[in-house]
Amino acid sequence: MWQEDSIFLGASRKPDDSYQKAESLQLKYGNRHGIVTGATGTGKTVTLQVLAEGFSNAGVPVFCADIKGDLSGISMMGEAKDFLTKRAEQVKLDPYEFQEFPVIFWDLFGEQGHPIRATVSEMGPLLLSRLMNLSEAQEGVMNIAFRIADEEGMLILDMKDLQAMLANMAERAQEIGARYGNVTRQSIGAIQRSLLVLEQQGGTYFFGEPALNIMDIMRTTRDGRGAINVLAADKLMMNPRLYATFLLWLLSELFEQLPEVGDPDKPKLVFFFDEAHLLFNEAPRALVERVEQVVRLIRSKGVGVYFVTQNPLDVPETVLAQLGNRIQHALRAYTPREQKAVKTAADTFRPNPDFDCFEAITKLGTGEALVSTLGDKGIPSIVERTLMRPPASRIGPITPEERKKLMGMSPVAGQYDQTVDRESAYEILQKRAEQATQAGAGEGEKQAPQQEGEGSRWTLPDFGGGSRQQEPAPRKTSGRSGYQRQTVTEAAIKSVVRTVGSTLGRELVRGILGSLRRK
């Protein structure tokens, strides 16, 4: 029952539980966002699977996270089972045909999918501060670090680059403080300790190159179906903040890179944000406001964002108001907070005189939901009690052997497997230190020894696992400070750095969530 202009969701029921009519989601309103909510075990994952199948068949690429591992079955053809065929008959899905869908597996750790990475510069200070749970003062220091790197044309690609920048800032604290405000060693030390924790939680796998090319998650097959990108997130969920920040970064990258398309006949990409409460838990108000802005504006880029969570209260009201397509599975109402959640969910629907939404939500069965989608002229439809259709693909996880085979046939196989470590902030600062040391040695015989404290020295931490030589070097002084002596070589180095830095700095622009984009 798939039509070119809509996705078949299931069949609504009359008060006597008989068939009423087919319920569908119109593709032209697929980029008006949506939400799927319900308690554990009520059928949210299968509903996500049905939506992903529908968008893929319509030629729309999909990105979703596989929290429990069972969403991977969408890559395999379904099998006839009694409860599936019975549900197909109940919703009048005839013929009920099984399919396998084009899937690309991704994994931040590179174990159950292709490695997926971003550079620290692309992540930006706002999201990185959120990831590391920095205080307001520490976030200010992080912003200064990115500002200096942008001005001096130094890309911060991985964690050793950021550590090098922080070490450099600690030695230049007086100079930097005169330009940007107080930068204390205590704040820098706290950030470095947070980086160590992030490294232990898997940050080194995520930060680096080759960074993800957004176009690789927007592929379509030769037969016109959209690729379904599945992020293996069972291990990633051990660090919920990294999971939420990564998906936020990906959303911001889509917003910055995709062109305006207005209201297309169907979305360019659909993005499912599972366990959406992790995005907003303890999030600062500024970040929530940015997320709301991205959700509101990304619609015109042709991207539909669908939040999947247990409780509608997990999503702030300002964001909830932007979500036009709603699927509500069963909720329990034993505690006052649960009762409030049920009432919130019921109040968001356009009422149906045939039943009470509050009571219906607490009595829905597995695979049953209250559904309201945008209809003609973008007006929300009257909420209907709906039996969701069964998926065409396998319900449940695939085997490791099946996953390995699919990864070998993937259109991005081998593209992201090997890490690349090109010249960036670590190498630039290391060269600068070595050159300054050599220049200082040449002038040492002509100049009197400096008194202690007149020229502080700094070294870079070793992050390569090998033995990188760390030699002390005089601190780089600000061009505005005229009373400190510098050699001819140091002056020449500074001139080159300023020239290159100012040229690149003009090209480095940060977007709505602080992520890096180029003009």
Short mmCIF file of C-alpha atoms in Angstrom, two decimals:
data_model
loop_
_atom_site.label_atom_id
_atom_site.label_comp_id
_atom_site.label_asym_id
_atom_site.label_seq_id
_atom_site.Cartn_x
_atom_site.Cartn_y
_atom_site.Cartn_z
CA MET A 1 0.00 0.00 0.00
CA TRP A 2 2.93 2.33 -0.61
CA GLN A 3 2.10 5.38 -2.69
CA GLU A 4 4.49 7.77 -4.33
CA ASP A 5 3.36 10.75 -2.26
CA SER A 6 2.97 9.15 1.18
CA ILE A 7 4.19 6.52 3.64
CA PHE A 8 1.62 3.96 4.81
CA LEU A 9 1.72 3.80 8.63
CA GLY A 10 -1.20 1.55 9.50
CA ALA A 11 -4.97 1.61 9.93
CA SER A 12 -7.09 3.59 12.39
CA ARG A 13 -9.81 1.84 14.34
CA LYS A 14 -13.45 2.66 15.08
CA PRO A 15 -14.76 2.64 18.68
CA ASP A 16 -15.82 -1.00 18.18
CA ASP A 17 -12.20 -1.79 17.12
CA SER A 18 -13.12 -2.44 13.47
CA TYR A 19 -11.15 -1.10 10.51
CA GLN A 20 -11.73 2.58 9.77
CA LYS A 21 -9.20 3.91 7.23
CA ALA A 22 -5.55 3.90 6.21
CA GLU A 23 -3.21 6.32 8.03
CA SER A 24 -0.23 7.76 6.21
CA LEU A 25 2.46 10.44 6.37
CA GLN A 26 2.58 12.72 3.35
CA LEU A 27 6.10 13.01 1.97
CA LYS A 28 5.77 16.71 1.19
CA TYR A 29 5.39 17.29 4.93
CA GLY A 30 8.14 14.86 5.89
CA ASN A 31 10.52 17.77 6.53
CA ARG A 32 8.12 19.32 9.05
CA HIS A 33 9.71 17.07 11.68
CA GLY A 34 8.08 14.64 14.06
CA ILE A 35 8.21 12.76 17.34
CA VAL A 36 7.74 9.12 18.34
CA THR A 37 7.16 8.56 22.06
CA GLY A 38 6.13 5.71 24.31
CA ALA A 39 7.21 3.55 27.21
CA THR A 40 9.74 0.75 26.85
CA GLY A 41 8.38 -2.25 24.97
CA THR A 42 5.47 -0.47 23.29
CA GLY A 43 6.84 -0.64 19.73
CA LYS A 44 8.83 2.57 19.20
CA THR A 45 11.77 0.82 17.51
CA VAL A 46 9.52 -1.05 15.07
CA THR A 47 7.72 2.23 14.28
CA LEU A 48 11.10 3.84 13.59
CA GLN A 49 11.89 0.87 11.33
CA VAL A 50 8.61 1.29 9.42
CA LEU A 51 9.25 5.00 8.92
CA ALA A 52 12.83 4.39 7.76
CA GLU A 53 11.61 1.75 5.28
CA GLY A 54 8.98 4.11 3.92
CA PHE A 55 11.37 7.01 3.44
CA SER A 56 13.97 4.72 1.82
CA ASN A 57 11.43 3.35 -0.68
CA ALA A 58 10.50 6.94 -1.51
CA GLY A 59 14.14 7.73 -2.37
CA VAL A 60 14.89 9.63 0.86
CA PRO A 61 18.18 8.85 2.68
CA VAL A 62 17.84 8.17 6.41
CA PHE A 63 20.21 8.50 9.37
CA CYS A 64 19.33 6.75 12.62
CA ALA A 65 21.05 5.37 15.71
CA ASP A 66 20.79 1.71 16.71
CA ILE A 67 20.72 1.83 20.50
CA LYS A 68 19.98 -1.84 21.24
CA GLY A 69 21.33 -3.47 18.07
CA ASP A 70 17.94 -4.70 16.82
CA LEU A 71 17.51 -1.97 14.19
CA SER A 72 20.26 -3.60 12.12
CA GLY A 73 17.69 -6.14 10.91
CA ILE A 74 16.41 -3.53 8.47
CA SER A 75 19.26 -4.62 6.18
CA MET A 76 17.81 -8.13 5.82
CA MET A 77 14.62 -9.41 4.24
CA GLY A 78 11.80 -10.11 6.67
CA GLU A 79 10.36 -13.52 7.31
CA ALA A 80 6.70 -14.51 7.41
CA LYS A 81 5.49 -15.02 10.97
CA ASP A 82 1.98 -15.51 12.28
CA PHE A 83 1.78 -12.25 14.25
CA LEU A 84 3.14 -10.26 11.29
CA THR A 85 0.74 -11.69 8.72
CA LYS A 86 -2.15 -11.24 11.17
CA ARG A 87 -1.27 -7.57 11.66
CA ALA A 88 -0.97 -7.13 7.87
CA GLU A 89 -4.51 -8.49 7.48
CA GLN A 90 -5.84 -6.23 10.24
CA VAL A 91 -4.48 -3.08 8.55
CA LYS A 92 -5.37 -4.38 5.05
CA LEU A 93 -1.77 -4.38 3.85
CA ASP A 94 -2.20 -6.41 0.68
CA PRO A 95 0.12 -7.63 -0.67
CA TYR A 96 2.44 -7.87 2.33
CA GLU A 97 5.84 -8.14 0.66
CA PHE A 98 9.20 -8.55 2.38
CA GLN A 99 12.22 -6.44 1.50
CA GLU A 100 15.83 -5.86 2.42
CA PHE A 101 17.00 -2.25 2.42
CA PRO A 102 20.29 -0.58 1.43
CA VAL A 103 22.10 0.04 4.73
CA ILE A 104 25.43 1.67 5.55
CA PHE A 105 26.71 0.86 9.03
CA TRP A 106 28.69 3.44 11.01
CA ASP A 107 30.44 3.25 14.36
CA LEU A 108 32.44 5.91 16.21
CA PHE A 109 34.70 3.12 17.48
CA GLY A 110 35.07 1.47 14.06
CA GLU A 111 33.97 -1.95 15.34
CA GLN A 112 30.42 -2.52 14.07
CA GLY A 113 30.53 -0.09 11.19
CA HIS A 114 32.72 2.26 9.20
CA PRO A 115 34.63 4.72 11.40
CA ILE A 116 32.93 8.08 11.63
CA ARG A 117 35.04 11.06 12.66
CA ALA A 118 35.01 14.82 12.99
CA THR A 119 37.83 17.23 13.65
CA VAL A 120 37.97 19.29 16.82
CA SER A 121 37.86 22.46 14.69
CA GLU A 122 34.68 21.27 13.01
CA MET A 123 33.08 20.45 16.35
CA GLY A 124 33.63 23.99 17.62
CA PRO A 125 33.89 25.38 21.16
CA LEU A 126 30.19 25.36 22.05
CA LEU A 127 29.57 21.67 21.41
CA LEU A 128 32.97 20.66 22.75
CA SER A 129 32.30 22.53 26.00
CA ARG A 130 28.95 20.74 26.24
CA LEU A 131 30.68 17.41 25.64
CA MET A 132 33.28 18.05 28.35
CA ASN A 133 30.77 19.59 30.79
CA LEU A 134 32.90 22.70 31.23
CA SER A 135 32.05 25.58 33.51
CA GLU A 136 31.28 29.03 32.12
CA ALA A 137 34.83 30.24 32.81
CA GLN A 138 36.35 27.13 31.21
CA GLU A 139 34.07 27.50 28.18
CA GLY A 140 35.40 31.05 27.82
CA VAL A 141 38.97 29.71 27.75
CA MET A 142 37.93 27.13 25.14
CA ASN A 143 36.46 29.88 22.96
CA ILE A 144 39.72 31.82 23.22
CA ALA A 145 41.70 28.74 22.17
CA PHE A 146 39.58 28.34 19.04
CA ARG A 147 39.78 32.07 18.32
CA ILE A 148 43.58 32.03 18.46
CA ALA A 149 43.77 28.90 16.31
CA ASP A 150 41.43 30.45 13.72
CA GLU A 151 43.35 33.74 13.66
CA GLU A 152 46.73 32.03 13.32
CA GLY A 153 45.49 29.60 10.68
CA MET A 154 46.02 26.48 12.80
CA LEU A 155 43.55 23.65 12.43
CA ILE A 156 42.80 21.70 15.60
CA LEU A 157 42.16 18.28 14.12
CA ASP A 158 42.58 15.87 17.01
CA MET A 159 43.06 15.80 20.75
CA LYS A 160 46.82 16.25 20.71
CA ASP A 161 46.31 19.47 18.72
CA LEU A 162 43.97 20.80 21.38
CA GLN A 163 46.37 19.78 24.14
CA ALA A 164 49.18 21.60 22.34
CA MET A 165 47.05 24.74 22.02
CA LEU A 166 46.20 24.66 25.71
CA ALA A 167 49.84 24.17 26.69
CA ASN A 168 50.82 27.10 24.47
CA MET A 169 48.08 29.25 25.98
CA ALA A 170 49.29 28.47 29.50
CA GLU A 171 52.72 29.90 28.63
CA ARG A 172 51.23 32.90 26.81
CA ALA A 173 48.63 33.59 29.49
CA GLN A 174 49.79 37.17 30.15
CA GLU A 175 49.87 38.10 26.47
CA ILE A 176 46.51 36.41 25.75
CA GLY A 177 44.91 37.91 28.84
CA ALA A 178 45.73 41.42 27.63
CA ARG A 179 43.77 40.77 24.44
CA TYR A 180 40.90 38.47 25.41
CA GLY A 181 40.59 38.61 29.19
CA ASN A 182 42.00 36.64 32.07
CA VAL A 183 43.17 33.11 31.22
CA THR A 184 44.23 31.21 34.31
CA ARG A 185 46.39 28.12 34.52
CA GLN A 186 43.76 26.60 36.81
CA SER A 187 41.11 26.80 34.07
CA ILE A 188 43.48 25.38 31.50
CA GLY A 189 44.43 22.57 33.87
CA ALA A 190 40.78 21.71 34.46
CA ILE A 191 40.16 21.54 30.70
CA GLN A 192 43.20 19.30 30.25
CA ARG A 193 41.90 16.93 32.91
CA SER A 194 38.51 16.84 31.17
CA LEU A 195 40.31 16.01 27.92
CA LEU A 196 42.00 13.09 29.64
CA VAL A 197 38.60 11.75 30.72
CA LEU A 198 37.22 12.24 27.22
CA GLU A 199 40.20 10.39 25.78
CA GLN A 200 39.55 7.44 28.08
CA GLN A 201 35.89 7.40 27.01
CA GLY A 202 36.75 7.05 23.34
CA GLY A 203 37.26 10.63 22.20
CA THR A 204 40.45 9.70 20.38
CA TYR A 205 38.43 7.45 18.06
CA PHE A 206 36.06 10.24 17.11
CA PHE A 207 38.35 13.25 16.69
CA GLY A 208 40.62 13.13 13.66
CA GLU A 209 40.68 12.64 9.91
CA PRO A 210 39.39 11.67 7.45
CA ALA A 211 36.31 13.50 8.69
CA LEU A 212 32.86 12.41 7.59
CA ASN A 213 31.72 13.77 4.25
CA ILE A 214 28.07 14.71 4.73
CA MET A 215 27.28 13.58 1.18
CA ASP A 216 28.15 10.01 2.17
CA ILE A 217 25.04 9.81 4.37
CA MET A 218 22.84 11.21 1.60
CA ARG A 219 23.33 8.45 -0.95
CA THR A 220 20.69 6.78 -3.08
CA THR A 221 20.93 3.44 -4.86
CA ARG A 222 20.67 2.82 -8.58
CA ASP A 223 17.09 1.70 -8.19
CA GLY A 224 16.22 5.04 -6.57
CA ARG A 225 15.97 4.00 -2.93
CA GLY A 226 17.51 6.08 -0.19
CA ALA A 227 20.37 4.62 1.82
CA ILE A 228 19.62 3.96 5.49
CA ASN A 229 22.60 4.97 7.62
CA VAL A 230 22.64 3.04 10.90
CA LEU A 231 24.94 4.23 13.67
CA ALA A 232 25.93 1.44 16.07
CA ALA A 233 25.30 3.14 19.40
CA ASP A 234 25.15 0.33 21.97
CA LYS A 235 28.74 0.98 23.09
CA LEU A 236 28.47 4.70 22.44
CA MET A 237 25.60 4.91 24.92
CA MET A 238 28.11 4.23 27.69
CA ASN A 239 29.00 7.89 27.18
CA PRO A 240 25.60 9.55 26.61
CA ARG A 241 27.08 13.03 26.38
CA LEU A 242 29.36 11.97 23.50
CA TYR A 243 26.38 10.36 21.74
CA ALA A 244 24.19 13.44 22.05
CA THR A 245 26.98 15.86 21.11
CA PHE A 246 27.92 13.85 18.04
CA LEU A 247 24.35 13.86 16.73
CA LEU A 248 24.09 17.59 17.45
CA TRP A 249 27.30 18.18 15.51
CA LEU A 250 25.97 16.14 12.59
CA LEU A 251 22.74 18.13 12.62
CA SER A 252 24.66 21.41 12.62
CA GLU A 253 26.85 20.20 9.73
CA LEU A 254 23.75 19.42 7.69
CA PHE A 255 22.38 22.86 8.49
CA GLU A 256 25.60 24.64 7.47
CA GLN A 257 26.38 22.68 4.32
CA LEU A 258 23.04 22.01 2.63
CA PRO A 259 21.50 24.65 0.35
CA GLU A 260 18.06 26.16 0.80
CA VAL A 261 15.38 24.19 -1.07
CA GLY A 262 12.16 25.58 0.41
CA ASP A 263 9.37 22.98 0.56
CA PRO A 264 10.36 20.04 -1.69
CA ASP A 265 8.05 17.22 -2.75
CA LYS A 266 9.93 14.96 -0.34
CA PRO A 267 12.76 15.47 2.16
CA LYS A 268 16.42 15.39 1.15
CA LEU A 269 17.27 13.52 4.35
CA VAL A 270 15.44 12.29 7.44
CA PHE A 271 17.31 12.29 10.74
CA PHE A 272 16.09 10.14 13.65
CA PHE A 273 17.33 11.22 17.08
CA ASP A 274 16.77 8.22 19.36
CA GLU A 275 16.95 8.65 23.16
CA ALA A 276 16.31 12.36 22.58
CA HIS A 277 16.26 13.16 26.30
CA LEU A 278 20.07 12.88 26.28
CA LEU A 279 20.23 15.92 24.06
CA PHE A 280 18.46 18.20 26.52
CA ASN A 281 19.51 16.76 29.89
CA GLU A 282 21.39 19.46 31.82
CA ALA A 283 21.85 21.38 28.58
CA PRO A 284 22.49 25.11 29.09
CA ARG A 285 19.74 27.44 27.93
CA ALA A 286 21.94 28.86 25.17
CA LEU A 287 22.39 25.40 23.65
CA VAL A 288 18.66 24.60 23.84
CA GLU A 289 17.93 27.88 22.06
CA ARG A 290 20.43 26.99 19.33
CA VAL A 291 18.87 23.54 18.89
CA GLU A 292 15.44 25.11 18.61
CA GLN A 293 16.78 27.49 15.97
CA VAL A 294 18.39 24.67 13.97
CA VAL A 295 15.21 22.55 14.09
CA ARG A 296 13.14 25.51 12.97
CA LEU A 297 15.41 26.53 10.11
CA ILE A 298 16.71 23.20 8.84
CA ARG A 299 13.27 22.40 7.43
CA SER A 300 14.01 24.75 4.52
CA LYS A 301 17.15 22.69 3.81
CA GLY A 302 14.91 19.70 3.15
CA VAL A 303 15.89 17.83 6.35
CA GLY A 304 13.27 16.25 8.60
CA VAL A 305 14.22 15.67 12.25
CA TYR A 306 12.32 13.03 14.22
CA PHE A 307 12.85 12.71 17.97
CA VAL A 308 12.36 9.27 19.51
CA THR A 309 12.02 9.18 23.29
CA GLN A 310 9.98 7.66 26.10
CA ASN A 311 8.42 10.79 27.48
CA PRO A 312 7.16 13.87 25.62
CA LEU A 313 8.37 15.96 28.58
CA ASP A 314 11.93 15.05 27.52
CA VAL A 315 11.67 17.60 24.70
CA PRO A 316 11.41 21.31 25.56
CA GLU A 317 8.12 22.97 24.64
CA THR A 318 9.84 25.36 22.23
CA VAL A 319 11.19 22.39 20.27
CA LEU A 320 8.04 20.29 20.67
CA ALA A 321 6.04 23.05 19.00
CA GLN A 322 8.09 22.59 15.80
CA LEU A 323 7.19 18.89 15.41
CA GLY A 324 4.26 18.41 13.03
CA ASN A 325 4.02 14.59 12.74
CA ARG A 326 3.31 12.75 15.99
CA ILE A 327 3.15 9.07 16.89
CA GLN A 328 2.34 8.32 20.51
CA HIS A 329 2.66 4.77 21.86
CA ALA A 330 1.44 3.72 25.28
CA LEU A 331 2.48 5.55 28.45
CA ARG A 332 1.89 4.49 32.03
CA ALA A 333 0.40 6.91 34.54
CA TYR A 334 1.27 5.58 37.98
CA THR A 335 3.20 8.56 39.38
CA PRO A 336 2.37 12.29 39.29
CA ARG A 337 5.14 12.92 36.78
CA GLU A 338 3.87 10.12 34.53
CA GLN A 339 0.34 11.53 34.75
CA LYS A 340 1.70 14.92 33.75
CA ALA A 341 3.49 13.33 30.78
CA VAL A 342 0.30 11.61 29.62
CA LYS A 343 -1.64 14.86 29.91
CA THR A 344 1.08 16.72 27.96
CA ALA A 345 0.96 14.10 25.21
CA ALA A 346 -2.83 14.17 25.06
CA ASP A 347 -2.98 17.96 24.92
CA THR A 348 -0.65 18.11 21.90
CA PHE A 349 -3.11 16.26 19.66
CA ARG A 350 -6.04 17.62 17.74
CA PRO A 351 -8.93 16.04 19.72
CA ASN A 352 -11.05 13.19 18.39
CA PRO A 353 -14.66 13.18 19.68
CA ASP A 354 -14.76 9.38 19.54
CA PHE A 355 -12.38 8.84 22.46
CA ASP A 356 -10.51 10.54 25.30
CA CYS A 357 -6.80 10.90 24.44
CA PHE A 358 -5.63 10.74 28.05
CA GLU A 359 -7.41 7.45 28.69
CA ALA A 360 -6.48 6.00 25.29
CA ILE A 361 -2.74 6.59 25.79
CA THR A 362 -2.72 4.49 28.95
CA LYS A 363 -4.60 1.60 27.28
CA LEU A 364 -2.75 1.27 23.97
CA GLY A 365 -1.36 -2.18 23.19
CA THR A 366 2.03 -3.07 21.75
CA GLY A 367 2.30 -1.88 18.17
CA GLU A 368 -0.66 0.45 18.63
CA ALA A 369 -0.38 4.25 18.70
CA LEU A 370 -2.19 7.55 18.53
CA VAL A 371 -1.24 9.10 15.20
CA SER A 372 -1.60 12.65 13.92
CA THR A 373 0.23 13.83 10.81
CA LEU A 374 0.10 16.99 8.77
CA GLY A 375 -2.64 16.91 6.13
CA ASP A 376 -3.81 19.32 3.45
CA LYS A 377 -2.35 22.82 3.80
CA GLY A 378 -0.15 21.56 6.63
CA ILE A 379 -3.02 21.28 9.11
CA PRO A 380 -2.60 18.53 11.77
CA SER A 381 -5.06 15.70 11.26
CA ILE A 382 -7.48 14.61 13.97
CA VAL A 383 -5.73 12.10 16.19
CA GLU A 384 -6.60 8.48 15.40
CA ARG A 385 -6.09 5.28 17.36
CA THR A 386 -3.97 3.30 14.92
CA LEU A 387 -2.62 -0.22 14.50
CA MET A 388 0.85 0.23 13.05
CA ARG A 389 1.76 -1.79 9.98
CA PRO A 390 4.37 -4.58 10.24
CA PRO A 391 7.83 -3.91 8.76
CA ALA A 392 8.99 -5.47 5.51
CA SER A 393 12.48 -6.19 6.82
CA ARG A 394 13.70 -8.43 9.61
CA ILE A 395 12.70 -7.63 13.17
CA GLY A 396 15.75 -8.11 15.39
CA PRO A 397 19.54 -7.91 15.02
CA ILE A 398 21.72 -9.38 12.31
CA THR A 399 24.68 -11.68 12.95
CA PRO A 400 28.31 -10.45 13.01
CA GLU A 401 28.96 -12.38 9.80
CA GLU A 402 26.05 -10.68 8.03
CA ARG A 403 27.25 -7.29 9.23
CA LYS A 404 30.80 -7.94 8.04
CA LYS A 405 29.56 -8.98 4.60
CA LEU A 406 27.40 -5.87 4.24
CA MET A 407 30.28 -3.62 5.32
CA GLY A 408 32.50 -5.19 2.67
CA MET A 409 29.89 -4.36 0.00
CA SER A 410 29.33 -0.83 1.29
CA PRO A 411 29.83 2.12 -1.11
CA VAL A 412 32.17 3.71 1.47
CA ALA A 413 34.19 0.56 2.21
CA GLY A 414 37.84 1.48 2.83
CA GLN A 415 37.20 5.20 2.59
CA TYR A 416 37.40 5.96 6.31
CA ASP A 417 39.36 2.97 7.59
CA GLN A 418 42.82 4.54 7.80
CA THR A 419 43.44 7.61 9.94
CA VAL A 420 45.30 10.58 8.46
CA ASP A 421 47.56 12.82 10.58
CA ARG A 422 48.43 15.87 8.50
CA GLU A 423 50.14 19.03 9.70
CA SER A 424 48.01 20.87 12.21
CA ALA A 425 48.36 22.81 15.47
CA TYR A 426 50.59 20.23 17.19
CA GLU A 427 53.12 20.11 14.37
CA ILE A 428 53.03 23.87 13.76
CA LEU A 429 53.62 24.71 17.40
CA GLN A 430 56.34 22.07 17.64
CA LYS A 431 58.18 23.53 14.64
CA ARG A 432 57.76 27.01 16.03
CA ALA A 433 59.31 25.89 19.32
CA GLU A 434 62.24 24.20 17.57
CA GLN A 435 62.95 27.22 15.37
CA ALA A 436 62.80 29.59 18.31
CA THR A 437 65.16 27.33 20.29
CA GLN A 438 67.70 27.24 17.45
CA ALA A 439 67.50 30.99 17.04
CA GLY A 440 67.94 31.50 20.77
CA ALA A 441 70.98 29.23 20.81
CA GLY A 442 72.60 31.28 18.05
CA GLU A 443 72.13 34.51 19.99
CA GLY A 444 73.08 33.00 23.34
CA GLU A 445 76.75 33.88 23.07
CA LYS A 446 76.00 37.55 22.34
CA GLN A 447 73.31 38.09 24.98
CA ALA A 448 73.55 37.99 28.75
CA PRO A 449 71.70 35.14 30.44
CA GLN A 450 68.08 35.99 31.14
CA GLN A 451 66.97 36.21 34.72
CA GLU A 452 64.55 33.66 35.99
CA GLY A 453 60.99 34.55 34.99
CA GLU A 454 62.02 36.88 32.15
CA GLY A 455 61.46 34.30 29.43
CA SER A 456 59.20 31.43 30.38
CA ARG A 457 59.41 28.17 28.48
CA TRP A 458 56.83 25.63 27.36
CA THR A 459 56.81 22.10 25.97
CA LEU A 460 54.27 20.06 24.12
CA PRO A 461 52.91 16.79 25.54
CA ASP A 462 53.75 13.57 23.71
CA PHE A 463 50.60 12.11 22.15
CA GLY A 464 52.01 9.90 19.43
CA GLY A 465 53.03 6.94 21.51
CA GLY A 466 56.57 7.45 20.16
CA SER A 467 59.43 9.55 21.41
CA ARG A 468 58.91 13.06 20.08
CA GLN A 469 61.71 15.41 21.12
CA GLN A 470 60.42 18.16 23.39
CA GLU A 471 62.85 21.04 23.63
CA PRO A 472 62.26 24.20 25.62
CA ALA A 473 61.73 27.40 23.71
CA PRO A 474 61.32 31.08 24.56
CA ARG A 475 57.73 32.19 24.79
CA LYS A 476 56.27 33.82 21.72
CA THR A 477 55.60 37.45 22.64
CA SER A 478 52.86 39.66 21.37
CA GLY A 479 53.58 42.01 18.53
CA ARG A 480 52.14 44.80 20.68
CA SER A 481 54.76 44.37 23.40
CA GLY A 482 57.79 46.47 22.56
CA TYR A 483 59.92 46.06 25.65
CA GLN A 484 60.76 42.34 25.20
CA ARG A 485 63.69 41.50 22.97
CA GLN A 486 63.36 39.13 20.03
CA THR A 487 65.88 37.83 17.52
CA VAL A 488 65.76 38.53 13.80
CA THR A 489 64.75 34.91 13.19
CA GLU A 490 61.90 35.14 15.70
CA ALA A 491 60.68 38.33 14.07
CA ALA A 492 60.72 36.69 10.64
CA ILE A 493 58.83 33.66 11.95
CA LYS A 494 56.19 35.87 13.53
CA SER A 495 55.76 37.84 10.33
CA VAL A 496 55.13 34.69 8.31
CA VAL A 497 52.74 33.27 10.92
CA ARG A 498 50.78 36.52 11.06
CA THR A 499 50.53 36.70 7.28
CA VAL A 500 49.38 33.09 6.89
CA GLY A 501 47.18 33.29 9.97
CA SER A 502 45.37 36.44 8.91
CA THR A 503 44.76 35.02 5.43
CA LEU A 504 43.36 31.73 6.69
CA GLY A 505 41.61 33.36 9.60
CA ARG A 506 39.42 35.40 7.30
CA GLU A 507 38.26 32.19 5.67
CA LEU A 508 37.47 30.36 8.91
CA VAL A 509 33.87 31.04 9.86
CA ARG A 510 31.83 29.37 12.58
CA GLY A 511 28.20 28.47 12.15
CA ILE A 512 25.09 28.44 14.30
CA LEU A 513 26.38 25.81 16.77
CA GLY A 514 29.98 26.98 16.60
CA SER A 515 31.04 24.33 14.10
CA LEU A 516 33.58 25.22 11.45
CA ARG A 517 32.52 26.13 7.96
CA ARG A 518 34.29 27.81 5.07
CA LYS A 519 33.05 30.74 3.05
#
